[in-house]
């Protein structure tokens, strides 16, 4: 039986100081600033949190993770990993963070506090360098990436309502060069 008010955690990962590596955080701020969510949805900037993310993961019934993902494909490639597709034991990290996020998920599983459902939506970065600005490729793919996130939420019965003073991410994060 499907629970109507499952605790849903939307967790953005990344470092906004490293161009495309920060896309997960930029999406989180886009969601927080521009949409209204039901009370059972928590939107979290996980930064590059490592083990501090464990309690956030363990309290979720459904977990949506948004991040840059190294999948050795073309920049801008969008990935979606669901439960059994998540590579829990990998040699090369799929995320760009020092502590592999999949290892944190595995730890939650070992502690028997794993969410009922986990989905990771990621995008292949083009550049990882000191910059607040996303690459041109990720700017061009942002709407498609954002839509994939909204579609996943809709699959879980969550339809965020745009705020009246809705501002697209471009106005907040896409830095114009002089």
Tab-separated table of N, CA and C in Angstrom:
chain	number	residue	atom	x	y	z
A	1	UNK	N	0.834	-1.179	0.000
A	1	UNK	CA	0.000	0.000	0.000
A	1	UNK	C	0.885	1.251	0.000
A	2	UNK	N	0.539	2.201	-0.843
A	2	UNK	CA	1.330	3.416	-0.993
A	2	UNK	C	0.969	4.424	0.090
A	3	UNK	N	1.995	4.894	0.809
A	3	UNK	CA	1.775	5.902	1.836
A	3	UNK	C	1.629	7.263	1.178
A	4	UNK	N	0.631	8.021	1.580
A	4	UNK	CA	0.401	9.341	0.992
A	4	UNK	C	1.397	10.356	1.522
A	5	UNK	N	1.710	10.307	2.800
A	5	UNK	CA	2.582	11.312	3.404
A	5	UNK	C	3.954	10.760	3.758
A	6	UNK	N	4.544	9.984	2.868
A	6	UNK	CA	5.897	9.485	3.104
A	6	UNK	C	6.844	10.657	3.282
A	7	UNK	N	7.816	10.485	4.178
A	7	UNK	CA	8.849	11.506	4.372
A	7	UNK	C	9.775	11.463	3.160
A	8	UNK	N	9.759	12.533	2.374
A	8	UNK	CA	10.585	12.620	1.172
A	8	UNK	C	11.690	13.632	1.412
A	9	UNK	N	12.922	13.210	1.162
A	9	UNK	CA	14.075	14.103	1.277
A	9	UNK	C	14.663	14.294	-0.116
A	10	UNK	N	14.789	15.561	-0.509
A	10	UNK	CA	15.473	15.919	-1.753
A	10	UNK	C	16.825	16.461	-1.329
A	11	UNK	N	17.877	15.768	-1.723
A	11	UNK	CA	19.224	16.077	-1.259
A	11	UNK	C	20.109	16.471	-2.433
A	12	UNK	N	20.545	17.721	-2.428
A	12	UNK	CA	21.472	18.195	-3.453
A	12	UNK	C	22.893	18.090	-2.945
A	13	UNK	N	23.782	17.589	-3.794
A	13	UNK	CA	25.186	17.442	-3.428
A	13	UNK	C	26.055	18.257	-4.376
A	14	UNK	N	27.202	18.704	-3.880
A	14	UNK	CA	28.146	19.392	-4.748
A	14	UNK	C	28.807	20.577	-4.093
A	15	UNK	N	29.640	21.232	-4.879
A	15	UNK	CA	30.391	22.402	-4.430
A	15	UNK	C	30.200	23.499	-5.463
A	16	UNK	N	29.445	24.547	-5.115
A	16	UNK	CA	29.137	25.605	-6.081
A	16	UNK	C	30.362	26.406	-6.501
A	17	UNK	N	31.472	26.258	-5.793
A	17	UNK	CA	32.701	26.974	-6.156
A	17	UNK	C	33.460	26.277	-7.287
A	18	UNK	N	33.009	25.088	-7.681
A	18	UNK	CA	33.708	24.309	-8.708
A	18	UNK	C	32.827	24.073	-9.937
A	19	UNK	N	32.309	25.139	-10.492
A	19	UNK	CA	31.511	25.126	-11.719
A	19	UNK	C	30.467	24.000	-11.726
A	20	UNK	N	30.556	23.062	-12.661
A	20	UNK	CA	29.522	22.034	-12.836
A	20	UNK	C	29.358	21.112	-11.631
A	21	UNK	N	30.377	21.001	-10.804
A	21	UNK	CA	30.296	20.179	-9.591
A	21	UNK	C	29.208	20.701	-8.656
A	22	UNK	N	28.803	21.956	-8.804
A	22	UNK	CA	27.806	22.548	-7.924
A	22	UNK	C	26.376	22.469	-8.405
A	23	UNK	N	26.111	21.746	-9.477
A	23	UNK	CA	24.758	21.752	-10.037
A	23	UNK	C	23.705	21.208	-9.070
A	24	UNK	N	24.047	20.227	-8.253
A	24	UNK	CA	23.082	19.688	-7.289
A	24	UNK	C	22.620	20.738	-6.296
A	25	UNK	N	23.535	21.589	-5.867
A	25	UNK	CA	23.205	22.659	-4.918
A	25	UNK	C	22.389	23.743	-5.615
A	26	UNK	N	22.747	24.064	-6.845
A	26	UNK	CA	22.009	25.091	-7.591
A	26	UNK	C	20.560	24.666	-7.808
A	27	UNK	N	20.340	23.390	-8.091
A	27	UNK	CA	18.975	22.878	-8.240
A	27	UNK	C	18.217	22.997	-6.919
A	28	UNK	N	18.881	22.666	-5.813
A	28	UNK	CA	18.236	22.761	-4.495
A	28	UNK	C	17.757	24.185	-4.235
A	29	UNK	N	18.596	25.170	-4.523
A	29	UNK	CA	18.195	26.560	-4.297
A	29	UNK	C	17.112	26.997	-5.267
A	30	UNK	N	17.121	26.472	-6.469
A	30	UNK	CA	16.049	26.747	-7.420
A	30	UNK	C	14.726	26.209	-6.864
A	31	UNK	N	14.743	24.981	-6.355
A	31	UNK	CA	13.533	24.389	-5.770
A	31	UNK	C	13.058	25.181	-4.555
A	32	UNK	N	13.991	25.504	-3.645
A	32	UNK	CA	13.630	26.223	-2.413
A	32	UNK	C	13.081	27.621	-2.693
A	33	UNK	N	13.707	28.322	-3.617
A	33	UNK	CA	13.339	29.716	-3.871
A	33	UNK	C	12.124	29.883	-4.761
A	34	UNK	N	11.799	28.889	-5.559
A	34	UNK	CA	10.788	29.079	-6.589
A	34	UNK	C	9.566	28.177	-6.509
A	35	UNK	N	9.535	27.257	-5.544
A	35	UNK	CA	8.418	26.319	-5.460
A	35	UNK	C	7.959	26.139	-4.019
A	36	UNK	N	6.691	25.802	-3.891
A	36	UNK	CA	6.100	25.474	-2.592
A	36	UNK	C	5.861	23.960	-2.582
A	37	UNK	N	6.315	23.322	-1.510
A	37	UNK	CA	6.212	21.868	-1.382
A	37	UNK	C	5.316	21.497	-0.206
A	38	UNK	N	4.741	20.290	-0.249
A	38	UNK	CA	3.991	19.798	0.911
A	38	UNK	C	4.916	19.646	2.122
A	39	UNK	N	4.327	19.587	3.298
A	39	UNK	CA	5.094	19.513	4.551
A	39	UNK	C	5.936	18.239	4.682
A	40	UNK	N	5.570	17.193	3.967
A	40	UNK	CA	6.317	15.935	4.078
A	40	UNK	C	7.583	15.907	3.212
A	41	UNK	N	7.867	17.019	2.521
A	41	UNK	CA	9.050	17.097	1.662
A	41	UNK	C	10.074	18.026	2.299
A	42	UNK	N	11.298	17.514	2.457
A	42	UNK	CA	12.391	18.321	2.994
A	42	UNK	C	13.452	18.475	1.904
A	43	UNK	N	13.862	19.718	1.665
A	43	UNK	CA	14.847	20.022	0.629
A	43	UNK	C	16.136	20.424	1.324
A	44	UNK	N	17.222	19.696	1.038
A	44	UNK	CA	18.459	19.867	1.805
A	44	UNK	C	19.656	20.122	0.894
A	45	UNK	N	20.421	21.147	1.255
A	45	UNK	CA	21.720	21.412	0.642
A	45	UNK	C	22.718	20.536	1.385
A	46	UNK	N	23.125	19.439	0.765
A	46	UNK	CA	24.051	18.508	1.401
A	46	UNK	C	25.509	18.865	1.186
A	47	UNK	N	25.768	19.889	0.353
A	47	UNK	CA	27.143	20.290	0.085
A	47	UNK	C	27.985	19.085	-0.287
A	48	UNK	N	29.136	18.981	0.346
A	48	UNK	CA	30.001	17.807	0.163
A	48	UNK	C	30.072	17.052	1.492
A	49	UNK	N	28.915	16.956	2.159
A	49	UNK	CA	28.757	16.552	3.538
A	49	UNK	C	29.328	15.256	4.046
A	50	UNK	N	29.617	14.288	3.225
A	50	UNK	CA	30.179	13.039	3.725
A	50	UNK	C	29.300	12.352	4.753
A	51	UNK	N	29.914	11.905	5.851
A	51	UNK	CA	29.187	11.138	6.866
A	51	UNK	C	28.109	11.945	7.583
A	52	UNK	N	28.171	13.266	7.533
A	52	UNK	CA	27.122	14.080	8.164
A	52	UNK	C	25.780	13.914	7.448
A	53	UNK	N	25.790	13.323	6.265
A	53	UNK	CA	24.549	13.086	5.522
A	53	UNK	C	23.789	11.863	6.023
A	54	UNK	N	24.457	10.997	6.769
A	54	UNK	CA	23.847	9.739	7.200
A	54	UNK	C	22.509	9.931	7.929
A	55	UNK	N	22.404	10.816	8.935
A	55	UNK	CA	21.109	10.985	9.607
A	55	UNK	C	20.011	11.509	8.674
A	56	UNK	N	20.375	12.322	7.695
A	56	UNK	CA	19.394	12.848	6.738
A	56	UNK	C	18.850	11.727	5.859
A	57	UNK	N	19.732	10.836	5.470
A	57	UNK	CA	19.342	9.691	4.644
A	57	UNK	C	18.465	8.738	5.448
A	58	UNK	N	18.856	8.489	6.684
A	58	UNK	CA	18.157	7.506	7.510
A	58	UNK	C	16.756	7.943	7.917
A	59	UNK	N	16.466	9.233	7.905
A	59	UNK	CA	15.114	9.673	8.274
A	59	UNK	C	14.160	9.702	7.081
A	60	UNK	N	14.697	9.519	5.881
A	60	UNK	CA	13.870	9.562	4.675
A	60	UNK	C	13.191	8.225	4.415
A	61	UNK	N	11.958	8.295	3.942
A	61	UNK	CA	11.300	7.103	3.424
A	61	UNK	C	11.570	6.998	1.926
A	62	UNK	N	11.632	8.177	1.282
A	62	UNK	CA	12.018	8.260	-0.127
A	62	UNK	C	13.096	9.328	-0.221
A	63	UNK	N	14.158	9.009	-0.944
A	63	UNK	CA	15.307	9.902	-1.053
A	63	UNK	C	15.600	10.173	-2.520
A	64	UNK	N	15.611	11.453	-2.881
A	64	UNK	CA	15.992	11.883	-4.225
A	64	UNK	C	17.296	12.658	-4.106
A	65	UNK	N	18.339	12.153	-4.744
A	65	UNK	CA	19.663	12.768	-4.693
A	65	UNK	C	19.942	13.429	-6.040
A	66	UNK	N	20.424	14.675	-5.987
A	66	UNK	CA	20.734	15.440	-7.195
A	66	UNK	C	22.213	15.793	-7.153
A	67	UNK	N	22.943	15.445	-8.223
A	67	UNK	CA	24.396	15.602	-8.169
A	67	UNK	C	24.999	15.597	-9.567
A	68	UNK	N	26.250	16.038	-9.653
A	68	UNK	CA	27.065	15.826	-10.849
A	68	UNK	C	27.579	14.394	-10.770
A	69	UNK	N	27.581	13.695	-11.894
A	69	UNK	CA	27.962	12.285	-11.914
A	69	UNK	C	28.994	12.047	-13.015
A	70	UNK	N	30.094	11.418	-12.634
A	70	UNK	CA	31.107	11.027	-13.616
A	70	UNK	C	30.755	9.651	-14.158
A	71	UNK	N	30.226	9.627	-15.374
A	71	UNK	CA	29.840	8.357	-15.974
A	71	UNK	C	30.590	8.056	-17.255
A	72	UNK	N	31.599	8.870	-17.549
A	72	UNK	CA	32.411	8.694	-18.761
A	72	UNK	C	31.590	8.774	-20.041
A	73	UNK	N	30.594	9.670	-20.042
A	73	UNK	CA	29.803	9.946	-21.233
A	73	UNK	C	29.985	11.406	-21.616
A	74	UNK	N	29.251	11.837	-22.609
A	74	UNK	CA	29.340	13.226	-23.051
A	74	UNK	C	28.847	14.167	-21.958
A	75	UNK	N	29.498	15.328	-21.805
A	75	UNK	CA	29.002	16.323	-20.851
A	75	UNK	C	27.535	16.642	-21.144
A	76	UNK	N	26.754	16.747	-20.073
A	76	UNK	CA	25.329	17.014	-20.213
A	76	UNK	C	24.473	15.762	-20.234
A	77	UNK	N	25.093	14.579	-20.266
A	77	UNK	CA	24.333	13.329	-20.210
A	77	UNK	C	23.631	13.251	-18.858
A	78	UNK	N	22.336	12.974	-18.885
A	78	UNK	CA	21.541	12.901	-17.657
A	78	UNK	C	21.392	11.428	-17.263
A	79	UNK	N	21.614	11.162	-15.985
A	79	UNK	CA	21.554	9.803	-15.444
A	79	UNK	C	20.425	9.700	-14.423
A	80	UNK	N	19.846	8.511	-14.358
A	80	UNK	CA	18.872	8.221	-13.304
A	80	UNK	C	19.151	6.811	-12.802
A	81	UNK	N	19.540	6.732	-11.542
A	81	UNK	CA	19.786	5.442	-10.894
A	81	UNK	C	18.671	5.218	-9.877
A	82	UNK	N	18.053	4.042	-9.926
A	82	UNK	CA	17.009	3.689	-8.964
A	82	UNK	C	17.468	2.472	-8.184
A	83	UNK	N	17.224	2.500	-6.900
A	83	UNK	CA	17.491	1.402	-5.978
A	83	UNK	C	18.512	0.376	-6.461
A	84	UNK	N	18.058	-0.682	-7.124
A	84	UNK	CA	18.952	-1.783	-7.491
A	84	UNK	C	20.004	-1.382	-8.523
A	85	UNK	N	19.808	-0.269	-9.226
A	85	UNK	CA	20.775	0.192	-10.228
A	85	UNK	C	21.904	1.011	-9.622
A	86	UNK	N	21.764	1.398	-8.357
A	86	UNK	CA	22.786	2.214	-7.709
A	86	UNK	C	24.007	1.341	-7.447
A	87	UNK	N	25.167	1.749	-7.959
A	87	UNK	CA	26.372	0.932	-7.776
A	87	UNK	C	26.941	1.093	-6.372
A	88	UNK	N	26.579	0.181	-5.457
A	88	UNK	CA	27.007	0.295	-4.058
A	88	UNK	C	28.468	-0.062	-3.862
A	89	UNK	N	28.983	-0.935	-4.690
A	89	UNK	CA	30.393	-1.299	-4.578
A	89	UNK	C	31.058	-0.965	-5.899
A	90	UNK	N	31.776	0.144	-5.881
A	90	UNK	CA	32.435	0.591	-7.096
A	90	UNK	C	33.869	0.953	-6.774
A	91	UNK	N	34.720	0.787	-7.753
A	91	UNK	CA	36.124	1.142	-7.569
A	91	UNK	C	36.310	2.624	-7.856
A	92	UNK	N	35.761	3.079	-8.979
A	92	UNK	CA	35.871	4.479	-9.352
A	92	UNK	C	34.608	5.200	-8.900
A	93	UNK	N	34.769	6.360	-8.304
A	93	UNK	CA	33.620	7.092	-7.788
A	93	UNK	C	32.760	7.626	-8.929
A	94	UNK	N	31.428	7.574	-8.753
A	94	UNK	CA	30.547	8.188	-9.739
A	94	UNK	C	30.264	9.626	-9.363
A	95	UNK	N	30.541	9.988	-8.141
A	95	UNK	CA	30.372	11.363	-7.692
A	95	UNK	C	31.749	11.994	-7.578
A	96	UNK	N	31.763	13.304	-7.480
A	96	UNK	CA	33.029	14.014	-7.430
A	96	UNK	C	33.451	14.334	-6.006
A	97	UNK	N	32.762	13.813	-5.012
A	97	UNK	CA	33.056	14.147	-3.624
A	97	UNK	C	34.093	13.189	-3.054
A	98	UNK	N	34.814	13.655	-2.030
A	98	UNK	CA	35.884	12.840	-1.448
A	98	UNK	C	35.357	11.529	-0.880
A	99	UNK	N	34.269	11.567	-0.137
A	99	UNK	CA	33.668	10.347	0.399
A	99	UNK	C	32.578	9.944	-0.580
A	100	UNK	N	32.645	8.743	-1.048
A	100	UNK	CA	31.692	8.276	-2.027
A	100	UNK	C	30.299	8.213	-1.409
A	101	UNK	N	29.354	8.885	-2.037
A	101	UNK	CA	27.994	8.923	-1.525
A	101	UNK	C	27.387	7.523	-1.467
A	102	UNK	N	27.744	6.679	-2.411
A	102	UNK	CA	27.227	5.306	-2.401
A	102	UNK	C	27.677	4.548	-1.157
A	103	UNK	N	28.856	4.880	-0.647
A	103	UNK	CA	29.328	4.266	0.600
A	103	UNK	C	28.453	4.696	1.778
A	104	UNK	N	27.997	5.938	1.757
A	104	UNK	CA	27.101	6.432	2.814
A	104	UNK	C	25.763	5.689	2.731
A	105	UNK	N	25.254	5.515	1.509
A	105	UNK	CA	24.013	4.755	1.335
A	105	UNK	C	24.181	3.322	1.840
A	106	UNK	N	25.311	2.742	1.538
A	106	UNK	CA	25.592	1.372	1.978
A	106	UNK	C	25.614	1.281	3.503
A	107	UNK	N	26.178	2.293	4.142
A	107	UNK	CA	26.220	2.324	5.605
A	107	UNK	C	24.804	2.385	6.185
A	108	UNK	N	23.933	3.198	5.586
A	108	UNK	CA	22.533	3.262	6.033
A	108	UNK	C	21.865	1.899	5.886
A	109	UNK	N	22.199	1.204	4.810
A	109	UNK	CA	21.642	-0.135	4.578
A	109	UNK	C	22.125	-1.113	5.646
A	110	UNK	N	23.415	-1.059	5.952
A	110	UNK	CA	23.978	-1.935	6.985
A	110	UNK	C	23.352	-1.670	8.354
A	111	UNK	N	23.006	-0.413	8.621
A	111	UNK	CA	22.392	-0.035	9.902
A	111	UNK	C	20.883	-0.285	9.914
A	112	UNK	N	20.372	-0.832	8.804
A	112	UNK	CA	18.942	-1.136	8.650
A	112	UNK	C	18.066	0.106	8.802
A	113	UNK	N	18.578	1.228	8.283
A	113	UNK	CA	17.837	2.489	8.303
A	113	UNK	C	17.816	3.091	6.901
A	114	UNK	N	17.690	2.228	5.923
A	114	UNK	CA	17.734	2.634	4.520
A	114	UNK	C	16.342	3.078	4.060
A	115	UNK	N	16.251	4.140	3.267
A	115	UNK	CA	14.941	4.575	2.757
A	115	UNK	C	14.261	3.474	1.938
A	116	UNK	N	12.929	3.541	1.878
A	116	UNK	CA	12.166	2.572	1.084
A	116	UNK	C	12.516	2.679	-0.394
A	117	UNK	N	12.803	3.901	-0.833
A	117	UNK	CA	13.127	4.120	-2.242
A	117	UNK	C	14.192	5.202	-2.349
A	118	UNK	N	15.198	4.949	-3.190
A	118	UNK	CA	16.271	5.915	-3.433
A	118	UNK	C	16.419	6.098	-4.937
A	119	UNK	N	16.474	7.352	-5.360
A	119	UNK	CA	16.713	7.688	-6.762
A	119	UNK	C	17.817	8.732	-6.799
A	120	UNK	N	18.796	8.512	-7.669
A	120	UNK	CA	19.846	9.505	-7.899
A	120	UNK	C	19.668	10.028	-9.319
A	121	UNK	N	19.513	11.342	-9.443
A	121	UNK	CA	19.464	11.971	-10.761
A	121	UNK	C	20.706	12.840	-10.873
A	122	UNK	N	21.505	12.547	-11.873
A	122	UNK	CA	22.759	13.266	-12.041
A	122	UNK	C	22.979	13.691	-13.473
A	123	UNK	N	23.998	14.503	-13.642
A	123	UNK	CA	24.354	14.987	-14.973
A	123	UNK	C	25.872	14.977	-15.104
A	124	UNK	N	26.339	14.565	-16.273
A	124	UNK	CA	27.781	14.513	-16.551
A	124	UNK	C	28.325	15.943	-16.654
A	125	UNK	N	29.318	16.290	-15.835
A	125	UNK	CA	29.883	17.642	-15.886
A	125	UNK	C	30.775	17.836	-17.111
A	126	UNK	N	30.900	19.091	-17.517
A	126	UNK	CA	31.828	19.427	-18.599
A	126	UNK	C	33.125	19.982	-18.029
A	127	UNK	N	32.993	20.838	-17.006
A	127	UNK	CA	34.200	21.421	-16.414
A	127	UNK	C	34.087	21.437	-14.894
A	128	UNK	N	35.202	21.139	-14.279
A	128	UNK	CA	35.324	21.213	-12.829
A	128	UNK	C	36.529	22.111	-12.574
A	129	UNK	N	36.237	23.372	-12.360
A	129	UNK	CA	37.295	24.350	-12.112
A	129	UNK	C	36.724	25.445	-11.230
A	130	UNK	N	37.593	26.243	-10.650
A	130	UNK	CA	37.135	27.293	-9.751
A	130	UNK	C	36.304	28.314	-10.522
A	131	UNK	N	35.003	28.282	-10.285
A	131	UNK	CA	34.062	29.190	-10.945
A	131	UNK	C	32.684	28.988	-10.325
A	132	UNK	N	31.930	30.072	-10.224
A	132	UNK	CA	30.541	29.977	-9.770
A	132	UNK	C	29.604	29.658	-10.934
A	133	UNK	N	30.127	29.729	-12.123
A	133	UNK	CA	29.311	29.595	-13.326
A	133	UNK	C	29.321	28.166	-13.853
A	134	UNK	N	28.150	27.699	-14.255
A	134	UNK	CA	28.067	26.400	-14.919
A	134	UNK	C	28.638	26.515	-16.329
A	135	UNK	N	29.090	25.392	-16.868
A	135	UNK	CA	29.563	25.363	-18.254
A	135	UNK	C	28.395	25.660	-19.194
A	136	UNK	N	28.718	26.050	-20.408
A	136	UNK	CA	27.678	26.326	-21.412
A	136	UNK	C	26.828	25.080	-21.662
A	137	UNK	N	27.451	23.920	-21.649
A	137	UNK	CA	26.719	22.665	-21.873
A	137	UNK	C	25.681	22.435	-20.784
A	138	UNK	N	26.066	22.596	-19.520
A	138	UNK	CA	25.114	22.368	-18.431
A	138	UNK	C	24.055	23.462	-18.365
A	139	UNK	N	24.406	24.678	-18.728
A	139	UNK	CA	23.387	25.737	-18.828
A	139	UNK	C	22.331	25.337	-19.854
A	140	UNK	N	22.790	24.824	-20.998
A	140	UNK	CA	21.872	24.429	-22.071
A	140	UNK	C	21.013	23.227	-21.673
A	141	UNK	N	21.537	22.348	-20.832
A	141	UNK	CA	20.815	21.138	-20.420
A	141	UNK	C	20.033	21.315	-19.112
A	142	UNK	N	20.158	22.491	-18.484
A	142	UNK	CA	19.574	22.692	-17.162
A	142	UNK	C	18.065	22.430	-17.141
A	143	UNK	N	17.338	22.977	-18.094
A	143	UNK	CA	15.873	22.799	-18.099
A	143	UNK	C	15.485	21.330	-18.199
A	144	UNK	N	16.184	20.589	-19.050
A	144	UNK	CA	15.906	19.157	-19.199
A	144	UNK	C	16.230	18.401	-17.902
A	145	UNK	N	17.345	18.757	-17.287
A	145	UNK	CA	17.757	18.144	-16.019
A	145	UNK	C	16.725	18.433	-14.927
A	146	UNK	N	16.305	19.694	-14.837
A	146	UNK	CA	15.328	20.111	-13.840
A	146	UNK	C	13.996	19.386	-14.062
A	147	UNK	N	13.608	19.239	-15.318
A	147	UNK	CA	12.359	18.545	-15.638
A	147	UNK	C	12.421	17.080	-15.196
A	148	UNK	N	13.583	16.436	-15.356
A	148	UNK	CA	13.740	15.041	-14.915
A	148	UNK	C	13.504	14.925	-13.411
A	149	UNK	N	13.933	15.927	-12.670
A	149	UNK	CA	13.746	15.949	-11.217
A	149	UNK	C	12.269	16.123	-10.881
A	150	UNK	N	11.611	17.068	-11.554
A	150	UNK	CA	10.181	17.284	-11.322
A	150	UNK	C	9.368	16.051	-11.701
A	151	UNK	N	9.760	15.363	-12.765
A	151	UNK	CA	9.053	14.138	-13.171
A	151	UNK	C	9.187	13.039	-12.121
A	152	UNK	N	10.368	12.925	-11.516
A	152	UNK	CA	10.549	11.934	-10.447
A	152	UNK	C	9.655	12.269	-9.259
A	153	UNK	N	9.610	13.540	-8.894
A	153	UNK	CA	8.746	13.951	-7.782
A	153	UNK	C	7.285	13.657	-8.105
A	154	UNK	N	6.888	13.914	-9.339
A	154	UNK	CA	5.514	13.639	-9.756
A	154	UNK	C	5.207	12.144	-9.659
A	155	UNK	N	6.194	11.318	-9.994
A	155	UNK	CA	6.041	9.864	-9.872
A	155	UNK	C	5.735	9.477	-8.423
A	156	UNK	N	6.246	10.252	-7.478
A	156	UNK	CA	5.999	10.019	-6.060
A	156	UNK	C	4.762	10.776	-5.563
A	157	UNK	N	4.020	11.401	-6.471
A	157	UNK	CA	2.807	12.117	-6.088
A	157	UNK	C	3.050	13.531	-5.594
A	158	UNK	N	4.231	14.074	-5.848
A	158	UNK	CA	4.576	15.429	-5.402
A	158	UNK	C	4.581	16.357	-6.607
A	159	UNK	N	3.754	17.389	-6.544
A	159	UNK	CA	3.699	18.398	-7.601
A	159	UNK	C	3.932	19.769	-6.972
A	160	UNK	N	5.195	20.223	-6.968
A	160	UNK	CA	5.471	21.522	-6.359
A	160	UNK	C	4.748	22.642	-7.105
A	161	UNK	N	4.300	23.630	-6.343
A	161	UNK	CA	3.570	24.765	-6.911
A	161	UNK	C	4.543	25.927	-7.091
A	162	UNK	N	4.661	26.461	-8.323
A	162	UNK	CA	5.551	27.611	-8.520
A	162	UNK	C	5.085	28.809	-7.691
A	163	UNK	N	6.032	29.507	-7.092
A	163	UNK	CA	5.717	30.720	-6.337
A	163	UNK	C	5.388	31.839	-7.317
A	164	UNK	N	4.614	32.825	-6.846
A	164	UNK	CA	4.232	33.943	-7.715
A	164	UNK	C	5.443	34.728	-8.192
A	165	UNK	N	6.441	34.878	-7.331
A	165	UNK	CA	7.644	35.631	-7.701
A	165	UNK	C	8.735	34.690	-8.213
A	166	UNK	N	8.322	33.676	-8.957
A	166	UNK	CA	9.205	32.642	-9.500
A	166	UNK	C	10.309	33.261	-10.357
A	167	UNK	N	11.561	32.923	-10.030
A	167	UNK	CA	12.719	33.371	-10.813
A	167	UNK	C	13.461	32.139	-11.285
A	168	UNK	N	13.757	32.114	-12.546
A	168	UNK	CA	14.527	30.979	-13.050
A	168	UNK	C	15.941	31.039	-12.517
A	169	UNK	N	16.574	29.890	-12.457
A	169	UNK	CA	17.932	29.782	-11.949
A	169	UNK	C	18.895	30.696	-12.693
A	170	UNK	N	18.643	30.907	-13.971
A	170	UNK	CA	19.548	31.733	-14.758
A	170	UNK	C	19.774	33.077	-14.074
A	171	UNK	N	18.725	33.664	-13.538
A	171	UNK	CA	18.835	34.977	-12.898
A	171	UNK	C	19.632	34.912	-11.601
A	172	UNK	N	19.647	33.749	-10.961
A	172	UNK	CA	20.313	33.615	-9.676
A	172	UNK	C	21.759	33.149	-9.777
A	173	UNK	N	22.056	32.255	-10.706
A	173	UNK	CA	23.362	31.602	-10.702
A	173	UNK	C	24.172	31.713	-11.983
A	174	UNK	N	23.541	31.951	-13.089
A	174	UNK	CA	24.305	31.988	-14.328
A	174	UNK	C	24.955	33.350	-14.442
A	175	UNK	N	26.216	33.408	-14.138
A	175	UNK	CA	26.966	34.655	-14.074
A	175	UNK	C	27.255	35.149	-15.486
A	176	UNK	N	26.918	36.403	-15.727
A	176	UNK	CA	27.227	37.011	-17.019
A	176	UNK	C	28.655	37.518	-17.008
A	177	UNK	N	29.370	37.290	-18.084
A	177	UNK	CA	30.739	37.795	-18.188
A	177	UNK	C	30.698	39.224	-18.721
A	178	UNK	N	31.545	40.118	-18.148
A	178	UNK	CA	31.531	41.520	-18.599
A	178	UNK	C	31.984	41.675	-20.036
